[in-house]
């Protein structure tokens, strides 16, 4: 007997993440109860589908799955999330009742890593600054006179956090002639060696890298992780890239060094999420701001759908989940 699958998320999330073709591989191995998602677990329609579901495919905005929901879902054994963090909808009841949970965080890490690597290469080549000079002067720009250190050969790239994204960045940087170092309290020397990177302290990474890229999770323990003292340690000319979360960084200290002409900043995330219109980050030529575009957007969303569908198909074959989330993981992941 095949397992029953249902979707649970707002309809606009389902339209964006699960176009019809993305659900086609589920059948006939699995029984897709409806292509319309459950948006509210407490409506008669939602309860009727929930009662039959063995597997929930969830997405951004999925309602909380708590004891009451599980009481109405006697067959439910798996929640497969077609996005990153599961903290917003997986309640304690799921862990207590042994529901197996999977996440597409690895799939979502890929575009963030691609964005990061692109920015690292452009930063070391000083492309953004040279392009700005060309746009401003509208005449011949002698790039090497402006930036005699431009180039990626043997530059040091510091990765803060050997997270899923951090590890994807490391793999994508492997073909380049770069010196890649990592700071992560949970990474062992053996794991660092296997990744082909140097394992260093955060202080040493900040002081010695040409580009620093932040990939740590946002947790109470990581708030203001990149503090004023560490920012002061960065050598002039360093580029700081943040695709993690704004609250991990002392933005005032970063802006102060940027305004002194000592640092460059590439920020895809800030605190607040949208900076006030008067923020000087907008106007400084050493800053590139992007509106949280590094993560999955556009057709990249379907990669996360494919990840969740792939997990469902593994279950249909009696296989283990590939991207299972454990309760103990939540203490150090976003």
CSV table of C-alpha atoms in Angstrom, one decimal:
chain,number,residue,atom,x,y,z
A,1,UNK,CA,0.0,0.0,0.0
A,2,UNK,CA,1.5,3.3,-1.0
A,3,UNK,CA,2.0,6.2,1.4
A,4,UNK,CA,-0.3,9.2,1.3
A,5,UNK,CA,1.2,12.6,0.7
A,6,UNK,CA,-0.2,16.0,1.5
A,7,UNK,CA,1.1,19.6,1.1
A,8,UNK,CA,0.9,22.1,4.0
A,9,UNK,CA,1.7,25.7,3.4
A,10,UNK,CA,0.1,28.9,2.1
A,11,UNK,CA,-1.2,28.7,-1.4
A,12,UNK,CA,1.3,31.4,-2.7
A,13,UNK,CA,4.2,29.3,-1.3
A,14,UNK,CA,2.9,26.2,-3.0
A,15,UNK,CA,2.6,28.0,-6.3
A,16,UNK,CA,6.2,29.4,-6.1
A,17,UNK,CA,7.9,26.3,-4.8
A,18,UNK,CA,5.8,23.5,-6.2
A,19,UNK,CA,4.9,24.1,-9.8
A,20,UNK,CA,2.8,21.2,-11.1
A,21,UNK,CA,5.7,19.5,-12.8
A,22,UNK,CA,7.6,19.2,-9.5
A,23,UNK,CA,4.9,17.0,-8.0
A,24,UNK,CA,4.6,14.7,-11.0
A,25,UNK,CA,7.4,12.3,-9.9
A,26,UNK,CA,5.5,11.4,-6.7
A,27,UNK,CA,3.0,9.3,-8.6
A,28,UNK,CA,2.4,6.4,-9.0
A,29,UNK,CA,4.9,5.5,-6.2
A,30,UNK,CA,3.0,7.6,-3.7
A,31,UNK,CA,-0.6,8.8,-3.4
A,32,UNK,CA,-0.8,12.5,-3.6
A,33,UNK,CA,-4.0,13.4,-1.8
A,34,UNK,CA,-4.4,16.8,-3.3
A,35,UNK,CA,-2.3,19.3,-5.2
A,36,UNK,CA,-3.9,22.1,-3.2
A,37,UNK,CA,-2.1,22.6,0.1
A,38,UNK,CA,-3.6,22.5,3.6
A,39,UNK,CA,-3.4,26.2,4.7
A,40,UNK,CA,-5.2,25.7,8.0
A,41,UNK,CA,-5.0,22.4,9.9
A,42,UNK,CA,-8.2,23.2,11.8
A,43,UNK,CA,-10.7,23.6,9.0
A,44,UNK,CA,-12.9,20.7,8.0
A,45,UNK,CA,-11.1,20.4,4.6
A,46,UNK,CA,-7.7,20.5,6.3
A,47,UNK,CA,-8.7,17.9,8.9
A,48,UNK,CA,-10.0,15.6,6.2
A,49,UNK,CA,-6.7,15.6,4.3
A,50,UNK,CA,-4.7,15.5,7.4
A,51,UNK,CA,-6.4,12.4,8.7
A,52,UNK,CA,-5.2,10.4,5.7
A,53,UNK,CA,-1.6,11.8,5.4
A,54,UNK,CA,1.5,9.7,6.1
A,55,UNK,CA,3.8,12.4,4.7
A,56,UNK,CA,3.5,16.1,4.9
A,57,UNK,CA,5.4,18.2,2.3
A,58,UNK,CA,5.7,21.6,4.0
A,59,UNK,CA,7.0,25.0,2.9
A,60,UNK,CA,7.4,28.6,4.2
A,61,UNK,CA,4.4,29.7,6.3
A,62,UNK,CA,3.3,26.2,7.2
A,63,UNK,CA,1.2,26.4,10.4
A,64,UNK,CA,2.7,25.0,13.6
A,65,UNK,CA,2.4,21.2,13.9
A,66,UNK,CA,1.5,20.7,17.6
A,67,UNK,CA,-0.2,18.1,19.7
A,68,UNK,CA,-3.7,19.1,18.4
A,69,UNK,CA,-2.6,18.7,14.8
A,70,UNK,CA,-0.9,15.3,15.4
A,71,UNK,CA,-4.0,14.1,17.2
A,72,UNK,CA,-5.9,14.8,14.0
A,73,UNK,CA,-3.2,13.0,11.9
A,74,UNK,CA,-3.0,9.4,13.3
A,75,UNK,CA,-1.1,8.2,10.2
A,76,UNK,CA,1.5,11.0,10.0
A,77,UNK,CA,5.1,9.7,10.3
A,78,UNK,CA,7.1,12.2,8.2
A,79,UNK,CA,7.4,15.9,7.7
A,80,UNK,CA,9.5,16.9,4.7
A,81,UNK,CA,10.2,20.6,4.6
A,82,UNK,CA,10.9,22.2,1.2
A,83,UNK,CA,12.9,25.0,2.7
A,84,UNK,CA,15.6,25.6,5.3
A,85,UNK,CA,14.8,26.0,9.0
A,86,UNK,CA,12.1,23.8,10.6
A,87,UNK,CA,12.0,25.7,13.8
A,88,UNK,CA,9.0,27.8,12.8
A,89,UNK,CA,6.5,24.9,12.3
A,90,UNK,CA,7.9,21.7,14.0
A,91,UNK,CA,6.6,21.8,17.5
A,92,UNK,CA,7.9,19.8,20.5
A,93,UNK,CA,5.1,17.3,19.9
A,94,UNK,CA,6.7,16.2,16.6
A,95,UNK,CA,9.9,15.2,18.4
A,96,UNK,CA,8.1,13.7,21.3
A,97,UNK,CA,6.0,11.4,19.0
A,98,UNK,CA,8.9,10.4,16.9
A,99,UNK,CA,7.9,12.1,13.7
A,100,UNK,CA,10.8,12.0,11.3
A,101,UNK,CA,11.7,15.5,9.9
A,102,UNK,CA,13.7,16.4,6.8
A,103,UNK,CA,14.8,19.8,5.4
A,104,UNK,CA,15.9,21.2,2.1
A,105,UNK,CA,18.5,23.4,3.8
A,106,UNK,CA,21.2,21.7,1.7
A,107,UNK,CA,19.4,22.6,-1.5
A,108,UNK,CA,18.9,26.2,-0.3
A,109,UNK,CA,22.6,26.4,0.6
A,110,UNK,CA,23.6,26.0,-3.1
A,111,UNK,CA,22.5,29.5,-4.5
A,112,UNK,CA,23.8,31.2,-1.3
A,113,UNK,CA,27.2,29.5,-1.9
A,114,UNK,CA,27.1,30.5,-5.6
A,115,UNK,CA,26.4,34.1,-4.8
A,116,UNK,CA,29.2,34.1,-2.1
A,117,UNK,CA,31.8,32.6,-4.5
A,118,UNK,CA,30.9,35.1,-7.2
A,119,UNK,CA,31.3,38.0,-4.7
A,120,UNK,CA,34.7,36.6,-3.4
A,121,UNK,CA,36.1,36.4,-6.9
A,122,UNK,CA,34.8,39.9,-7.8
A,123,UNK,CA,36.1,41.3,-4.5
A,124,UNK,CA,39.6,40.1,-4.9
A,125,UNK,CA,39.7,41.3,-8.5
A,126,UNK,CA,38.3,44.7,-7.3
A,127,UNK,CA,35.7,44.5,-10.0
A,128,UNK,CA,33.1,46.5,-8.2
A,129,UNK,CA,35.4,49.4,-7.3
A,130,UNK,CA,36.9,49.5,-10.8
A,131,UNK,CA,33.5,49.4,-12.4
A,132,UNK,CA,32.4,52.3,-10.1
A,133,UNK,CA,35.5,54.3,-11.1
A,134,UNK,CA,34.7,53.7,-14.8
A,135,UNK,CA,31.1,54.8,-14.4
A,136,UNK,CA,32.2,57.9,-12.5
A,137,UNK,CA,35.1,59.1,-14.7
A,138,UNK,CA,33.8,57.8,-18.0
A,139,UNK,CA,37.4,57.6,-19.3
A,140,UNK,CA,40.3,55.2,-19.2
A,141,UNK,CA,40.7,53.6,-15.8
A,142,UNK,CA,44.2,52.2,-15.0
A,143,UNK,CA,43.0,49.4,-12.8
A,144,UNK,CA,46.4,48.2,-11.6
A,145,UNK,CA,47.4,51.7,-10.6
A,146,UNK,CA,44.2,52.0,-8.5
A,147,UNK,CA,44.5,48.5,-7.0
A,148,UNK,CA,48.1,47.0,-7.4
A,149,UNK,CA,47.0,44.0,-5.3
A,150,UNK,CA,44.0,43.1,-7.4
A,151,UNK,CA,43.6,39.4,-8.3
A,152,UNK,CA,42.7,36.1,-6.8
A,153,UNK,CA,46.1,34.3,-6.9
A,154,UNK,CA,47.0,33.0,-3.4
A,155,UNK,CA,44.6,35.4,-1.7
A,156,UNK,CA,43.3,34.2,1.7
A,157,UNK,CA,39.6,33.7,2.1
A,158,UNK,CA,38.3,33.2,5.6
A,159,UNK,CA,35.1,31.3,6.1
A,160,UNK,CA,33.3,31.8,9.4
A,161,UNK,CA,31.1,28.7,10.0
A,162,UNK,CA,31.5,25.3,8.4
A,163,UNK,CA,27.7,25.2,8.0
A,164,UNK,CA,26.0,23.6,5.0
A,165,UNK,CA,26.5,26.9,3.1
A,166,UNK,CA,30.1,27.3,4.4
A,167,UNK,CA,30.9,23.8,3.2
A,168,UNK,CA,29.4,24.4,-0.3
A,169,UNK,CA,31.5,27.6,-0.5
A,170,UNK,CA,34.6,25.6,0.3
A,171,UNK,CA,33.9,23.0,-2.4
A,172,UNK,CA,33.2,25.7,-5.0
A,173,UNK,CA,36.4,27.5,-4.2
A,174,UNK,CA,38.5,24.3,-4.5
A,175,UNK,CA,39.5,24.9,-8.1
A,176,UNK,CA,40.9,28.3,-7.4
A,177,UNK,CA,44.4,29.2,-6.3
A,178,UNK,CA,43.2,30.5,-3.0
A,179,UNK,CA,44.2,29.9,0.6
A,180,UNK,CA,41.0,29.0,2.4
A,181,UNK,CA,40.8,29.0,6.1
A,182,UNK,CA,37.8,28.3,8.4
A,183,UNK,CA,36.9,29.2,11.9
A,184,UNK,CA,34.2,27.0,13.6
A,185,UNK,CA,34.2,25.7,17.1
A,186,UNK,CA,32.4,22.5,16.0
A,187,UNK,CA,34.9,21.6,13.2
A,188,UNK,CA,37.6,19.1,14.1
A,189,UNK,CA,41.1,19.3,12.6
A,190,UNK,CA,40.4,16.0,10.8
A,191,UNK,CA,37.3,17.4,9.2
A,192,UNK,CA,39.1,20.6,8.2
A,193,UNK,CA,41.8,18.5,6.6
A,194,UNK,CA,39.2,16.4,4.7
A,195,UNK,CA,37.7,19.7,3.4
A,196,UNK,CA,41.1,20.9,2.3
A,197,UNK,CA,41.1,24.0,4.5
A,198,UNK,CA,43.1,25.4,7.4
A,199,UNK,CA,41.4,25.5,10.8
A,200,UNK,CA,42.2,28.8,12.6
A,201,UNK,CA,40.8,30.9,15.4
A,202,UNK,CA,38.3,33.5,14.6
A,203,UNK,CA,40.7,36.3,15.7
A,204,UNK,CA,43.4,34.9,13.4
A,205,UNK,CA,41.0,34.6,10.5
A,206,UNK,CA,39.8,38.2,10.9
A,207,UNK,CA,43.3,39.5,11.0
A,208,UNK,CA,44.8,37.6,8.2
A,209,UNK,CA,42.1,37.2,5.5
A,210,UNK,CA,41.7,39.2,2.3
A,211,UNK,CA,38.0,38.3,2.2
A,212,UNK,CA,35.9,37.3,5.2
A,213,UNK,CA,32.6,35.5,4.5
A,214,UNK,CA,30.1,34.9,7.3
A,215,UNK,CA,28.2,31.6,7.4
A,216,UNK,CA,27.3,31.1,11.0
A,217,UNK,CA,23.7,30.5,12.2
A,218,UNK,CA,21.7,33.1,14.0
A,219,UNK,CA,21.4,31.9,17.6
A,220,UNK,CA,21.4,33.7,20.9
A,221,UNK,CA,25.1,32.7,21.3
A,222,UNK,CA,26.1,34.1,17.9
A,223,UNK,CA,24.4,37.6,18.3
A,224,UNK,CA,27.1,40.2,17.7
A,225,UNK,CA,29.6,37.4,17.0
A,226,UNK,CA,31.5,39.8,14.7
A,227,UNK,CA,32.0,42.5,17.3
A,228,UNK,CA,33.9,45.8,17.2
A,229,UNK,CA,37.1,44.2,18.4
A,230,UNK,CA,37.2,41.6,15.7
A,231,UNK,CA,36.3,44.2,13.1
A,232,UNK,CA,39.2,46.4,14.3
A,233,UNK,CA,41.5,43.4,13.6
A,234,UNK,CA,40.7,43.3,9.9
A,235,UNK,CA,43.6,44.5,7.7
A,236,UNK,CA,43.0,47.5,5.4
A,237,UNK,CA,41.6,46.5,2.1
A,238,UNK,CA,39.7,43.4,3.4
A,239,UNK,CA,36.2,42.7,2.0
A,240,UNK,CA,33.6,41.5,4.5
A,241,UNK,CA,30.7,39.5,3.0
A,242,UNK,CA,27.5,38.7,5.0
A,243,UNK,CA,24.9,36.3,3.7
A,244,UNK,CA,24.0,35.0,7.1
A,245,UNK,CA,22.1,37.4,9.3
A,246,UNK,CA,22.6,41.1,10.2
A,247,UNK,CA,22.3,40.6,13.9
A,248,UNK,CA,25.6,38.6,13.9
A,249,UNK,CA,27.6,41.8,13.1
A,250,UNK,CA,28.2,45.0,14.9
A,251,UNK,CA,27.1,47.1,11.9
A,252,UNK,CA,28.1,50.4,13.5
A,253,UNK,CA,31.7,49.2,13.9
A,254,UNK,CA,31.7,47.9,10.4
A,255,UNK,CA,30.4,51.1,8.9
A,256,UNK,CA,32.9,53.1,10.9
A,257,UNK,CA,35.8,51.3,9.3
A,258,UNK,CA,34.2,51.4,5.9
A,259,UNK,CA,33.8,55.2,6.2
A,260,UNK,CA,37.5,55.4,7.1
A,261,UNK,CA,38.2,53.9,3.7
A,262,UNK,CA,39.7,50.8,5.2
A,263,UNK,CA,37.2,48.0,4.5
A,264,UNK,CA,34.8,46.9,1.8
A,265,UNK,CA,31.4,45.4,2.6
A,266,UNK,CA,29.1,43.2,0.6
A,267,UNK,CA,25.9,42.8,2.6
A,268,UNK,CA,23.0,40.6,1.5
A,269,UNK,CA,21.5,40.8,5.0
A,270,UNK,CA,21.3,43.6,7.5
A,271,UNK,CA,19.6,44.5,10.8
A,272,UNK,CA,16.9,45.7,10.4
A,273,UNK,CA,16.0,43.6,7.3
A,274,UNK,CA,15.6,46.8,5.3
A,275,UNK,CA,17.9,49.6,6.5
A,276,UNK,CA,16.4,53.1,7.1
A,277,UNK,CA,16.5,55.3,4.1
A,278,UNK,CA,19.1,57.5,5.7
A,279,UNK,CA,21.6,54.7,6.4
A,280,UNK,CA,25.0,55.6,5.2
A,281,UNK,CA,25.5,52.0,4.0
A,282,UNK,CA,23.4,52.9,1.0
A,283,UNK,CA,25.6,55.8,-0.2
A,284,UNK,CA,29.1,54.7,0.6
A,285,UNK,CA,31.1,53.6,-2.5
A,286,UNK,CA,32.8,50.8,-0.6
A,287,UNK,CA,29.5,49.0,0.1
A,288,UNK,CA,27.4,46.7,-2.1
A,289,UNK,CA,23.9,46.1,-0.7
A,290,UNK,CA,21.6,43.4,-2.1
A,291,UNK,CA,18.1,42.8,-0.8
A,292,UNK,CA,18.5,39.2,0.5
A,293,UNK,CA,18.8,37.7,-3.0
A,294,UNK,CA,21.5,35.1,-2.2
A,295,UNK,CA,19.0,32.4,-1.1
A,296,UNK,CA,16.7,30.5,-3.3
A,297,UNK,CA,14.6,32.7,-5.6
A,298,UNK,CA,12.9,32.3,-9.0
A,299,UNK,CA,13.6,29.0,-10.6
A,300,UNK,CA,16.0,28.1,-7.7
A,301,UNK,CA,12.9,27.4,-5.5
A,302,UNK,CA,12.1,24.3,-7.5
A,303,UNK,CA,15.4,22.8,-6.4
A,304,UNK,CA,14.0,22.7,-2.8
A,305,UNK,CA,10.8,21.1,-4.1
A,306,UNK,CA,12.9,18.4,-5.8
A,307,UNK,CA,14.8,17.8,-2.6
A,308,UNK,CA,11.6,17.2,-0.6
A,309,UNK,CA,10.1,15.1,-3.4
A,310,UNK,CA,13.3,13.1,-3.5
A,311,UNK,CA,13.0,12.4,0.2
A,312,UNK,CA,9.4,11.2,-0.3
A,313,UNK,CA,10.5,8.9,-3.1
A,314,UNK,CA,13.2,7.4,-0.8
A,315,UNK,CA,10.5,6.6,1.7
A,316,UNK,CA,8.4,4.9,-0.9
A,317,UNK,CA,11.3,2.6,-1.6
A,318,UNK,CA,11.9,1.8,2.1
A,319,UNK,CA,15.1,3.9,2.2
A,320,UNK,CA,16.3,6.3,4.9
A,321,UNK,CA,15.9,10.0,4.7
A,322,UNK,CA,19.0,11.7,3.2
A,323,UNK,CA,18.5,15.1,4.8
A,324,UNK,CA,17.0,14.2,8.2
A,325,UNK,CA,16.9,16.8,10.9
A,326,UNK,CA,17.6,15.7,14.5
A,327,UNK,CA,16.4,17.4,17.6
A,328,UNK,CA,19.9,17.8,18.8
A,329,UNK,CA,20.9,19.7,15.6
A,330,UNK,CA,18.6,22.6,16.5
A,331,UNK,CA,20.9,23.8,19.2
A,332,UNK,CA,23.5,25.0,16.6
A,333,UNK,CA,21.6,25.4,13.4
A,334,UNK,CA,19.4,28.2,12.2
